[in-house]
Short mmCIF file of C-alpha atoms in Angstrom, two decimals:
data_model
loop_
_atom_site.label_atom_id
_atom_site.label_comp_id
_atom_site.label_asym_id
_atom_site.label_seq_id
_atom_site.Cartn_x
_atom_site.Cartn_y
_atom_site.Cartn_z
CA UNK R 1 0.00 0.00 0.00
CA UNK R 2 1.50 3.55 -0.94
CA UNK R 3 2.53 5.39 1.72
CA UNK R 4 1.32 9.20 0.98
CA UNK R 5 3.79 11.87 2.70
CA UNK R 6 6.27 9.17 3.15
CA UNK R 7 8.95 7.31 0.60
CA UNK R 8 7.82 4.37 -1.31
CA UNK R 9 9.74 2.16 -3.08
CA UNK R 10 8.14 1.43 -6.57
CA UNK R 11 8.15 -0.24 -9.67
CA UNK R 12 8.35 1.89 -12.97
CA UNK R 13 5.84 -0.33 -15.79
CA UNK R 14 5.44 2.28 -18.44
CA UNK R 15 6.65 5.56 -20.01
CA UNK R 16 4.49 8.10 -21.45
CA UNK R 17 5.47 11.78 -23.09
CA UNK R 18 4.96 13.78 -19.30
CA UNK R 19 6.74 11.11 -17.34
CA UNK R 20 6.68 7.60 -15.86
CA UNK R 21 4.11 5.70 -14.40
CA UNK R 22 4.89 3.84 -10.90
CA UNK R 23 3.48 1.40 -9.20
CA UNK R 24 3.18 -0.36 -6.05
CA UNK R 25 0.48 -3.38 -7.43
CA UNK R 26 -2.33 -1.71 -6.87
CA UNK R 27 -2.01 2.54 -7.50
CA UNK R 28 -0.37 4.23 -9.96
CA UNK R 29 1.61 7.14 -9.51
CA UNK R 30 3.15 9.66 -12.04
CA UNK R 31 6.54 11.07 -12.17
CA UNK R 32 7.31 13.97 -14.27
CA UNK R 33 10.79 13.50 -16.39
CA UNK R 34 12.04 16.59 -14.73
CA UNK R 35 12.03 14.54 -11.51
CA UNK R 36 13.30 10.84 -13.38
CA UNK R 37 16.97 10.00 -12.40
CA UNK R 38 19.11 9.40 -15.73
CA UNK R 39 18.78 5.55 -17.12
CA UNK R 40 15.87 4.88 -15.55
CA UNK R 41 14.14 2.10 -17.07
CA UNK R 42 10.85 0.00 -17.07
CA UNK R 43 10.93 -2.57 -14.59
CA UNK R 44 13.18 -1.14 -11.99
CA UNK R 45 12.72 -0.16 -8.78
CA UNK R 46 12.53 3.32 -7.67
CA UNK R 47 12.84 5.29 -4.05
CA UNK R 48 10.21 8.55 -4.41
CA UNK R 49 8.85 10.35 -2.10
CA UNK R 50 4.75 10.50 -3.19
CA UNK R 51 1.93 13.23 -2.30
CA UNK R 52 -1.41 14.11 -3.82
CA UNK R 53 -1.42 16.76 -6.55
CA UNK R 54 -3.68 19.07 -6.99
CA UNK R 55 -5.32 16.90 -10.12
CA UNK R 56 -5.88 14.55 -7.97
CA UNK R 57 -3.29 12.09 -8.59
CA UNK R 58 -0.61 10.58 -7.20
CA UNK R 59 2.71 12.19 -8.14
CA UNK R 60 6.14 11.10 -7.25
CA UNK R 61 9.61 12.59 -7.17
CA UNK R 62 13.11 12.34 -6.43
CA UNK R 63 13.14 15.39 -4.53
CA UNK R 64 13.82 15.54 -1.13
CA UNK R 65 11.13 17.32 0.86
CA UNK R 66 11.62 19.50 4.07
CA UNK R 67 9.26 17.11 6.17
CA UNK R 68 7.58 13.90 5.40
CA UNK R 69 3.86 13.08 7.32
CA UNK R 70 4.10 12.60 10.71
CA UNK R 71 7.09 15.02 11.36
CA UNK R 72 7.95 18.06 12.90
CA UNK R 73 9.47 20.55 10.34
CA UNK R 74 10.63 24.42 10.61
CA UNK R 75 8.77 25.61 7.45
CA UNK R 76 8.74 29.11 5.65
CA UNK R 77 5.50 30.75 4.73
CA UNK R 78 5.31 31.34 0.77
CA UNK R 79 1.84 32.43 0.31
CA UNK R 80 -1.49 33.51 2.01
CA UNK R 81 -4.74 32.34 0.78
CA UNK R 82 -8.21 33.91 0.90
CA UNK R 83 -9.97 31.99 3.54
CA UNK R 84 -7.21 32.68 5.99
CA UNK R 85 -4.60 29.68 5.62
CA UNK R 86 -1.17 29.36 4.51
CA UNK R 87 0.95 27.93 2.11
CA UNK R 88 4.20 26.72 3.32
CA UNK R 89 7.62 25.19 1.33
CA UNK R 90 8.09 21.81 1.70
CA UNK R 91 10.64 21.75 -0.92
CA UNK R 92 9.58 19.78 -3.61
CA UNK R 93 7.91 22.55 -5.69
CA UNK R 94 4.86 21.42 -3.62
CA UNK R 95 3.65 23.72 -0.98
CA UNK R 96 1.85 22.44 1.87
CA UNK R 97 -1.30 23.81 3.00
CA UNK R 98 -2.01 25.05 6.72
CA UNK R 99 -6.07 25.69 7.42
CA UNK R 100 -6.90 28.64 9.62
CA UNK R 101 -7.86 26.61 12.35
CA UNK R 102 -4.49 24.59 12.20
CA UNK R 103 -2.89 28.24 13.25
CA UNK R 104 -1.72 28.96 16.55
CA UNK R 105 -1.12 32.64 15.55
CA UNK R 106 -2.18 34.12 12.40
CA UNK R 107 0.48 33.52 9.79
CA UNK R 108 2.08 35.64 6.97
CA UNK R 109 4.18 35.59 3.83
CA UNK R 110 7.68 35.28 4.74
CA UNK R 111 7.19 34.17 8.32
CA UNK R 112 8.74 30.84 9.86
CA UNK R 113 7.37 28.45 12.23
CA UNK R 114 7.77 25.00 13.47
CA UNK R 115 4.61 22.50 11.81
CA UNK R 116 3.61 19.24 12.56
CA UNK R 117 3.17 17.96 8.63
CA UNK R 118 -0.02 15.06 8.71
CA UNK R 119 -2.68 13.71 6.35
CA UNK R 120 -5.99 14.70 6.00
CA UNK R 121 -7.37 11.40 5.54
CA UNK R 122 -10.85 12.92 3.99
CA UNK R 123 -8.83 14.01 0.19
CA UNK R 124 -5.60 12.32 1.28
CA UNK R 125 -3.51 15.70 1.25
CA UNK R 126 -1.11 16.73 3.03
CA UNK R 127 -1.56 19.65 5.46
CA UNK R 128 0.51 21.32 8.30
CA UNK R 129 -0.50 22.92 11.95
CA UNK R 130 1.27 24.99 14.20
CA UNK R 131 -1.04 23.96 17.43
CA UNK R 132 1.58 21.05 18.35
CA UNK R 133 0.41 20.49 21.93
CA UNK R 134 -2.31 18.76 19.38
CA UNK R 135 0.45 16.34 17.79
CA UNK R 136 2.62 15.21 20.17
CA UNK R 137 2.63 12.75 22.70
CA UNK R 138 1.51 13.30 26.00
CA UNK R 139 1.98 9.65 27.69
CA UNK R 140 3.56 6.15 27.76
CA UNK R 141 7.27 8.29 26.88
CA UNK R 142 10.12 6.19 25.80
CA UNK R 143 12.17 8.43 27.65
CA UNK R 144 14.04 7.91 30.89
CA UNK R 145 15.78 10.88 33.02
CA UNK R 146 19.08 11.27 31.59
CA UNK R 147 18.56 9.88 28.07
CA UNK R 148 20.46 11.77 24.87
CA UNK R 149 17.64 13.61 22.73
CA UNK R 150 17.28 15.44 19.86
CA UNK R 151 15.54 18.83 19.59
CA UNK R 152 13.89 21.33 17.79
CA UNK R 153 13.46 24.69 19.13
CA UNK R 154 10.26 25.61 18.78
CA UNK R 155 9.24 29.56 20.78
CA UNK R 156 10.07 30.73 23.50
CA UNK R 157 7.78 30.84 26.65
CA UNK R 158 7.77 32.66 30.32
CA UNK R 159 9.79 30.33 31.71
CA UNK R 160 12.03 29.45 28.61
CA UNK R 161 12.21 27.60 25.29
CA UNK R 162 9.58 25.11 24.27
CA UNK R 163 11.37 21.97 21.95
CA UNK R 164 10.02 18.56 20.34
CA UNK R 165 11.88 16.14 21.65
CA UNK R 166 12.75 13.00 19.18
CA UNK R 167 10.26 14.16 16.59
CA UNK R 168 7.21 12.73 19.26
CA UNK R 169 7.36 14.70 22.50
CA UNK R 170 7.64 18.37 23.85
CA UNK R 171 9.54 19.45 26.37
CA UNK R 172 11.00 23.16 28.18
CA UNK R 173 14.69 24.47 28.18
CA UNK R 174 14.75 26.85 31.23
CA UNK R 175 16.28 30.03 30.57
CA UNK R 176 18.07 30.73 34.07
CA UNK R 177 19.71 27.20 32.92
CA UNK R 178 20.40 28.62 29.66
CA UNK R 179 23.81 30.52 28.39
CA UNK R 180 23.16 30.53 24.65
CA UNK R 181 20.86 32.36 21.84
CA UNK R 182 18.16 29.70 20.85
CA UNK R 183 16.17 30.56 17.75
CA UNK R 184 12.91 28.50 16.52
CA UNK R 185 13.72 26.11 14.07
CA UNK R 186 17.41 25.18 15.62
CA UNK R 187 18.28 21.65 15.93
CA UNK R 188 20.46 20.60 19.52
CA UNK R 189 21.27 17.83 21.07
CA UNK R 190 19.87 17.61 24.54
CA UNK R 191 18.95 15.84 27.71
CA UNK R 192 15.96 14.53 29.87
CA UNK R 193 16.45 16.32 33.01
CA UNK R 194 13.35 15.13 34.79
CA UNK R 195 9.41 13.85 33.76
CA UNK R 196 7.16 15.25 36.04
CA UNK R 197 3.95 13.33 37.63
CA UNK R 198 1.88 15.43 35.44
CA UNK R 199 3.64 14.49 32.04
CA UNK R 200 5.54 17.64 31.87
CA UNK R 201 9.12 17.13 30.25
CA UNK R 202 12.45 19.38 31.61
CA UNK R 203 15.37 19.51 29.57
CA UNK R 204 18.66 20.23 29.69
CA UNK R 205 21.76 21.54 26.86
CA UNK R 206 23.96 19.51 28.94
CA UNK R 207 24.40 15.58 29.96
CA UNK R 208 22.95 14.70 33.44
CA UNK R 209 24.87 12.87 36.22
CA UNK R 210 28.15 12.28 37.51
CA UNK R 211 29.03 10.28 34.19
CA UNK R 212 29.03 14.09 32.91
CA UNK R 213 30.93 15.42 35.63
CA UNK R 214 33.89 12.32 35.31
CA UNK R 215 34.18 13.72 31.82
CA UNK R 216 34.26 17.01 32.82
CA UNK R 217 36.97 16.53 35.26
CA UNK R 218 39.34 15.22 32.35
CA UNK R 219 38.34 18.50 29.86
CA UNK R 220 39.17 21.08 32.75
CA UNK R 221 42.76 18.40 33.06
CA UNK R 222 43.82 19.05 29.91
CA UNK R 223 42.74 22.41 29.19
CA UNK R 224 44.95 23.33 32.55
CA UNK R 225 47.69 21.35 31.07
CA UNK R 226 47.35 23.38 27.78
CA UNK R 227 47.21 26.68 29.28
CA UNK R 228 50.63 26.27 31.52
CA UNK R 229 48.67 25.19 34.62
CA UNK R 230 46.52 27.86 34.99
CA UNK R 231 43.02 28.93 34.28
CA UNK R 232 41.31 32.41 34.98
CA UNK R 233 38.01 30.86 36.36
CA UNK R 234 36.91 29.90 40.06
CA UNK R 235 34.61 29.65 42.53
CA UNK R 236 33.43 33.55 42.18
CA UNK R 237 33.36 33.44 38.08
CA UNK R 238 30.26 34.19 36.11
CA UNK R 239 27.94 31.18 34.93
CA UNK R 240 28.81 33.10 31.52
CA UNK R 241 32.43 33.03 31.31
CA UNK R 242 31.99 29.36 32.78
CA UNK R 243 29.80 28.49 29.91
CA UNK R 244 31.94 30.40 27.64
CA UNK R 245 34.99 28.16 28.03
CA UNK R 246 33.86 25.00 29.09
CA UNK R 247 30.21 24.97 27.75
CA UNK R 248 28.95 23.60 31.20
CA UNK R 249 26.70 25.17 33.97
CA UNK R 250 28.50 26.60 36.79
CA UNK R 251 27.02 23.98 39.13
CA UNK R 252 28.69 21.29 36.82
CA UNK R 253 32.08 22.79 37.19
CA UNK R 254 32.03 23.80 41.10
CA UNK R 255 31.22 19.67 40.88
CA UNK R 256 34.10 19.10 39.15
CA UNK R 257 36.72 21.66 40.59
CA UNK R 258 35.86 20.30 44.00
CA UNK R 259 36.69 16.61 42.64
CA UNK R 260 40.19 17.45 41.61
CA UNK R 261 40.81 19.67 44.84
CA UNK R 262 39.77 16.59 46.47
CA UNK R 263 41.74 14.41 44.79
CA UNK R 264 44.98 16.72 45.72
CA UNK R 265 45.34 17.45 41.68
CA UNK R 266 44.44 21.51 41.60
CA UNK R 267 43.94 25.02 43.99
CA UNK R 268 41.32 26.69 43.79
CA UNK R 269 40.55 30.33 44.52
CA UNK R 270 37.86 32.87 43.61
CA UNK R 271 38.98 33.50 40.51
CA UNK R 272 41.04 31.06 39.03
CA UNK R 273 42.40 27.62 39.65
CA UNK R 274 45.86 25.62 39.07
CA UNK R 275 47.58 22.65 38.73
CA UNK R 276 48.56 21.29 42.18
CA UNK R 277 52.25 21.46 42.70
CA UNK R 278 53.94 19.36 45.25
CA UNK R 279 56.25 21.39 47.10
CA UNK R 280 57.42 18.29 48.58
CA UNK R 281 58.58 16.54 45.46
CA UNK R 282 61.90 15.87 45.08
#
């Protein structure tokens, strides 16, 4: 069964003057030449991504679009239509359509947002939304506290950044946790910091757990080895200049300073630490 939104592999049974005709065994689907690799021939197999035209058929191409069905996508508005929707690129020379009431704000020409892409199952077209609270998933998370996740920034909020997590969930970067410029649409690599009773997902910019800080012991090492045994920050720096360097939250590096005082391998002082020499050494 074809997969519309999605890639499909199919067979190619005939050639006409506007393109091939695909198959799957039981629809047909056409593919302009413009779209047809070179030496393409009848009987092979072919990887296109298909979507309903606006003649009603099946089309296919070779194209690779910005978001299949089912995902989250950071799409640019290209046009505005009467009744209040939106046309957005997809970027297969196909726009995709968002209704009015698919529209968390109103949108406009030229404007970006993140969209859930899905299929409306009455015409089998695709369409977009920007209400994702409506897409994603809300229970039963494959997610444990700790866990490496993808994200995609989505707006920011009161209390910070708002991000799909894994293309299924949502979750909120805090900004007094925060020491870069997010912008919608930006893809990072994050971490579960905690699921709360009630569903709600916090996340993090930086690994969880003393894993993390064992690793961040051996950066602040070698960078103190590279920089003649001495670094400017300490236990009085900014969270800033700590981020700036190390790309950790201050927390995480007090953590780790106080590991290697402990272990009798640096000082520390307000504003910088060093290499522990032994002024008993031979």
């Amino acid at each position: 069964m074809i997969a519309i939104g999605q890639y499909n592999d199919l067979r190619i049974i005939n050639k006409t003057e506007t393109g091939l005709i695909l198959t799957d065994g039981e629809k047909e689907v056409v593919m302009p030449y413009t779209d047809v690799p070179k030496n393409a021939e009848i009987g092979e197999n072919i990887n296109v991504f298909v979507f309903m035209n606006k003649d009603g058929r099946l089309h296919g191409t070779t194209k690779r679009p910005l978001a299949c069905v089912g995902d989250f996508a950071f799409l640019t508005v290209v046009d505005e239509a009467e009744d209040g929707g939106a046309f957005m690129d997809i970027g297969i020379g196909k726009d995709v359509y968002v209704p009015k009431r698919e529209q968390k704000r109103p949108m406009f020409k030229g404007d970006k947002h993140v969209v859930y892409v899905f299929l409306d199952e009455s015409n089998d077209r695709m369409l977009a939304s920007s209400k994702l609270v409506n897409y994603v998933e809300e229970e039963d998370f494959d997610l444990e506290e700790g866990d490496e996740v993808s994200l995609l920034i989505v707006d920011r909020s009161d209390l910070g950044y708002n991000a799909i997590i894994d293309n299924k969930y949502i979750g909120l970067l805090y900004t007094n946790e925060l020491f870069d410029e997010l912008n919608p649409g930006e893809e990072r690599k994050g971490w579960i910091k905690k699921i709360r009773v009630e569903g709600k997902i916090d996340l993090s910019l930086q690994p969880m757990g003393y894993g993390h800080i064992l690793e961040t012991k051996d950066v602040i090492l070698a960078d103190l080895k590279d920089s003649g045994g001495v670094i400017s920050l300490g236990d009085k720096s900014s969270p800033e200049d700590i981020y700036h360097r190390f790309k950790i939250s201050k927390s995480a590096f007090k953590k780790a300073i106080g590991g290697l005082y402990k272990d009798r391998l640096i000082t520390v002082s307000d504003d910088e630490i060093r290499l522990f020499v032994d002024d008993q050494a031979d």
